[in-house]
Every structure is written in C-alpha cells, then in structure tokens.
Short mmCIF file of C-alpha atoms in Angstrom, two decimals:
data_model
loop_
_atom_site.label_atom_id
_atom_site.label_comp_id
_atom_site.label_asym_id
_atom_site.label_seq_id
_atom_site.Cartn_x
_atom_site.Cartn_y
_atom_site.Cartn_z
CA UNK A 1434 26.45 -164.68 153.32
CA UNK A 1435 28.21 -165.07 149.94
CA UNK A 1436 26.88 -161.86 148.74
CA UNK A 1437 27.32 -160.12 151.84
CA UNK A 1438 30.97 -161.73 151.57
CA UNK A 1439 31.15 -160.58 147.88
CA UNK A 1440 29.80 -157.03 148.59
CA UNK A 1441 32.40 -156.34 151.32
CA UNK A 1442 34.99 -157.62 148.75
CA UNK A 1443 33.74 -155.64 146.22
CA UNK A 1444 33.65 -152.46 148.54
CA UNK A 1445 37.42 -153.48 150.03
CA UNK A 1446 38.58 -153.82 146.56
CA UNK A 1447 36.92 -150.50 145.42
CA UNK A 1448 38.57 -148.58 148.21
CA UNK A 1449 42.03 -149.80 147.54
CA UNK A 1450 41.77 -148.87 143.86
CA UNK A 1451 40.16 -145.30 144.99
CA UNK A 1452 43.48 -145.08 147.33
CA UNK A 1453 45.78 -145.86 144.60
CA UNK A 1454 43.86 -143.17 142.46
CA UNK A 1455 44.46 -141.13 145.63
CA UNK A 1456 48.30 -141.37 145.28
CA UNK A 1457 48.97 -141.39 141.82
CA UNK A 1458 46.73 -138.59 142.05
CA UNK A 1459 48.60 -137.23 144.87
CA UNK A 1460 51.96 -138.00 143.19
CA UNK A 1461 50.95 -136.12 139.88
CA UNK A 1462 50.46 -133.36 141.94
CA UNK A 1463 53.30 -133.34 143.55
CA UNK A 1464 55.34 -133.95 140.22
CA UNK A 1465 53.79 -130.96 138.42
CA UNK A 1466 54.37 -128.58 141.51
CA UNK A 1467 58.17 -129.86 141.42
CA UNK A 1468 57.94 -128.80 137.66
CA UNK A 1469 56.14 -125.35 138.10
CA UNK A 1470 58.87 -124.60 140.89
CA UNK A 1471 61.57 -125.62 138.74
CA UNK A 1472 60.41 -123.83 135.76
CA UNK A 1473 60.33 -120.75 137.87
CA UNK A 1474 63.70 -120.98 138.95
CA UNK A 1475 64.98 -121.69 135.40
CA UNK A 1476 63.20 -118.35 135.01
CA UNK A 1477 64.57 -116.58 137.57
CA UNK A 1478 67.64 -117.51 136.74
CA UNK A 1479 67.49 -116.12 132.93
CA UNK A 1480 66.11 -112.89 134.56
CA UNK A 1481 69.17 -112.84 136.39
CA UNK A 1482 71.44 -113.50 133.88
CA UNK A 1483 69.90 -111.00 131.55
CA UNK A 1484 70.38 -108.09 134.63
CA UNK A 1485 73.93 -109.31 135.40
CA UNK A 1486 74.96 -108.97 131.43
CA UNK A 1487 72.99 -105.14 132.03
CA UNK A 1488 75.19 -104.72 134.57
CA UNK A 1489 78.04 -105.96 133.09
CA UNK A 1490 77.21 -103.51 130.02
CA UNK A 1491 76.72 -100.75 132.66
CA UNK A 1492 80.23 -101.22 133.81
CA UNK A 1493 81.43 -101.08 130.80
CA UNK A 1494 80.37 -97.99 129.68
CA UNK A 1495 81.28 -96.51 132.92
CA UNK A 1496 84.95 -98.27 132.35
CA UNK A 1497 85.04 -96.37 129.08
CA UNK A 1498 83.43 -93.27 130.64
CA UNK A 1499 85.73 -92.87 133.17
CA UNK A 1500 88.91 -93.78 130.58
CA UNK A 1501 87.49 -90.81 128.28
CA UNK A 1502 87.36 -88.20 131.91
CA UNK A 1503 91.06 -89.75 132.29
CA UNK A 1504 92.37 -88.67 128.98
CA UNK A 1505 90.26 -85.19 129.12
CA UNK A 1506 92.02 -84.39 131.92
CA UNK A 1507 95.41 -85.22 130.84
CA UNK A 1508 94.86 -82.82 127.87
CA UNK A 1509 93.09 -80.42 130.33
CA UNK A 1510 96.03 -80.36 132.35
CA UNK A 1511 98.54 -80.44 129.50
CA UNK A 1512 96.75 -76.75 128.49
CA UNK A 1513 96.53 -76.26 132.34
CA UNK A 1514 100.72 -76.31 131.99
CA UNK A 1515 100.79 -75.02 129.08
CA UNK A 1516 98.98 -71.96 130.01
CA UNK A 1517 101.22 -71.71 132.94
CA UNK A 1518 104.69 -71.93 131.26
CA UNK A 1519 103.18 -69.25 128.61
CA UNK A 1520 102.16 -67.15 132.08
CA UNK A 1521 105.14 -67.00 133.81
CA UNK A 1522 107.64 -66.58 130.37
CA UNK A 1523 104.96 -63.21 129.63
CA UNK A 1524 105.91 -62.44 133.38
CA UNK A 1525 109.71 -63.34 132.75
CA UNK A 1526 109.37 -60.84 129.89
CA UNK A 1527 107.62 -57.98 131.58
CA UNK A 1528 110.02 -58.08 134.07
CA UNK A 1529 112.75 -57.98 131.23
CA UNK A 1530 111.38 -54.91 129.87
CA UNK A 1531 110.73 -53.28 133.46
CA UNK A 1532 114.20 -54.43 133.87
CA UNK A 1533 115.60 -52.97 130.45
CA UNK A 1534 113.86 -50.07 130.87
CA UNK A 1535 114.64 -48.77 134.02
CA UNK A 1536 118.78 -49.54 133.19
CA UNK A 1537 117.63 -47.20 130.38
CA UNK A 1538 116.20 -44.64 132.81
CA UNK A 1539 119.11 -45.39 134.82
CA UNK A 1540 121.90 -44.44 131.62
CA UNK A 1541 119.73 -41.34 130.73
CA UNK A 1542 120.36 -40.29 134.67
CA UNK A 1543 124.26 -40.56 134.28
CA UNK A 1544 125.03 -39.47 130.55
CA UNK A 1545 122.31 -36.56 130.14
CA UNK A 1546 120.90 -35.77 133.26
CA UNK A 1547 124.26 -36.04 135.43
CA UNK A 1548 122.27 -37.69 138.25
CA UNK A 1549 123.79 -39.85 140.07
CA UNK A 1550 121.52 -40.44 142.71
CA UNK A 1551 118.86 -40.70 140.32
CA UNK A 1552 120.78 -43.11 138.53
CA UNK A 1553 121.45 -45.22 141.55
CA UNK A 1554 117.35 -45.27 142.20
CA UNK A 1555 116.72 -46.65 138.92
CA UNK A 1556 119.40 -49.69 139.32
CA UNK A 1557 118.17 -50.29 143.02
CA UNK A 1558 114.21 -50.39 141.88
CA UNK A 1559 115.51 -53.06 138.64
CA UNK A 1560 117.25 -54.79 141.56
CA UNK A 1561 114.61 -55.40 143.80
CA UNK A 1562 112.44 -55.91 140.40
CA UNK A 1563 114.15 -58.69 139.80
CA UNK A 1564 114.24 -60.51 143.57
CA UNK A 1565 110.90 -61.58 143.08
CA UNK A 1566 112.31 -63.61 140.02
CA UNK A 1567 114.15 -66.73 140.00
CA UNK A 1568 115.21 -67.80 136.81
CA UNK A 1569 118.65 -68.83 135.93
CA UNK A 1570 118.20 -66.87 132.28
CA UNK A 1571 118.36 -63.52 134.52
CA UNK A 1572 121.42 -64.14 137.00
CA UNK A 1573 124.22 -62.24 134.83
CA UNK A 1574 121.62 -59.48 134.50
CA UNK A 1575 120.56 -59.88 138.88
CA UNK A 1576 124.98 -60.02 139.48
CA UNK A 1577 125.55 -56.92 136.82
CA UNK A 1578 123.42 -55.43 138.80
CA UNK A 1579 124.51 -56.47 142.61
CA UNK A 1580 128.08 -55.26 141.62
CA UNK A 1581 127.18 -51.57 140.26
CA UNK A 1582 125.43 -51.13 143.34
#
C-alpha cells in the first residue's frame, strides 16, 4: 500500500501543480486581454484627439472664412451706398436741369413769345417736377416756384 499511497500522492500533487498552471495560466490571460483592451482605448483615444484637433482646424478656417464674407460684404455694401448716393445726386441733377430748363422755356414764353399761358405751363410742369424730390438743396428753388404760381 505504500506505493499505492505514494502514487495517489504523486497524482494529488501533480493535479494541484497542473491547477496552479491552470490559473497563472488563466491569470496571464486575463492580464494580456486587460492590456490589448487598454491599448485599444489608448488608441482610440489618439484617433480621437487627432479628429477633434481636425475639427478644431475645420472651425477655424470656417471662423476665418466667415470673417473674410463679413468684411466682403461691408465693402460690398459700402459700393452698394456708394452707388446709391452717386444714383440719386445724377437724379438730383437731372431733375436740376429738367428744372433749369423748363424755367428757361418758361422766360422764352414771357420775354419773346409773349405767352403767358405758355409760360405758366412750363413753371407748373418744373413744379410738379420737383414734388417727386425731397431734398433740402432744392426748397428755395420748390418756394420760388410755389409763389410765381
């Protein structure tokens, strides 16, 4: 019985070490799938980082892109009111000349002509010429004209 003793000793012993090979084995494992995982989020993480600095460059540009539309618009509209003052002063002046002119036609009526009606249509169509007008620059001319009608 010794040997049979020995040999279940021997086979008790044997399956204790092949459990503790078992769980080292089993904790090696377990260690190197903790580092794979944490590798991969160390990785996922620098992929992020390098998309969120993308972005961030992305926003910048549009920043600067939409600073550049800002200040092409303020000149755009600085020509836009340019163009508009430089409008309605070559409408203030055609009207001055309509204006002159028919005062003209109006003087050649009286002193040549001897018509006064005529006369009288020439100030009447500068009048209402000049209703449609409302500049301050043209009021002695609009109450010269109110009074010699």
């Amino acid at each position: 019985m010794n040997d049979q003793d020995n040999a279940k000793t021997h086979n008790a012993a044997g399956r204790e070490r092949l459990w503790v090979v078992l769980l080292a084995l089993l904790v090696v494992l377990s260690a190197a799938a903790a580092a794979y995982g944490l590798w991969r989020v160390g990785h996922q993480q620098e992929r992020l980082a390098a998309q969120v600095e993308q972005l961030q460059a992305g926003i910048l540009q549009e920043e600067s892109a939409a600073q550049t539309l800002r200040e092409q618009q303020q000149v755009t509209q600085a020509a836009l009111d340019k163009l508009r003052a430089e409008a309605y002063r070559g409408t203030l002046v055609r009207v001055a000349v309509e204006v002159d002119s028919l005062v003209r036609i109006a003087h050649y009526h009286l002193s040549f002509a001897y018509d006064l009606p005529g006369a009288i249509d020439a100030l009447a169509a500068a009048e209402q010429r000049l209703q449609g007008v409302d500049d301050s620059r043209l009021l002695a001319v609009k109450t010269q004209l109110a009074g010699t009608l």
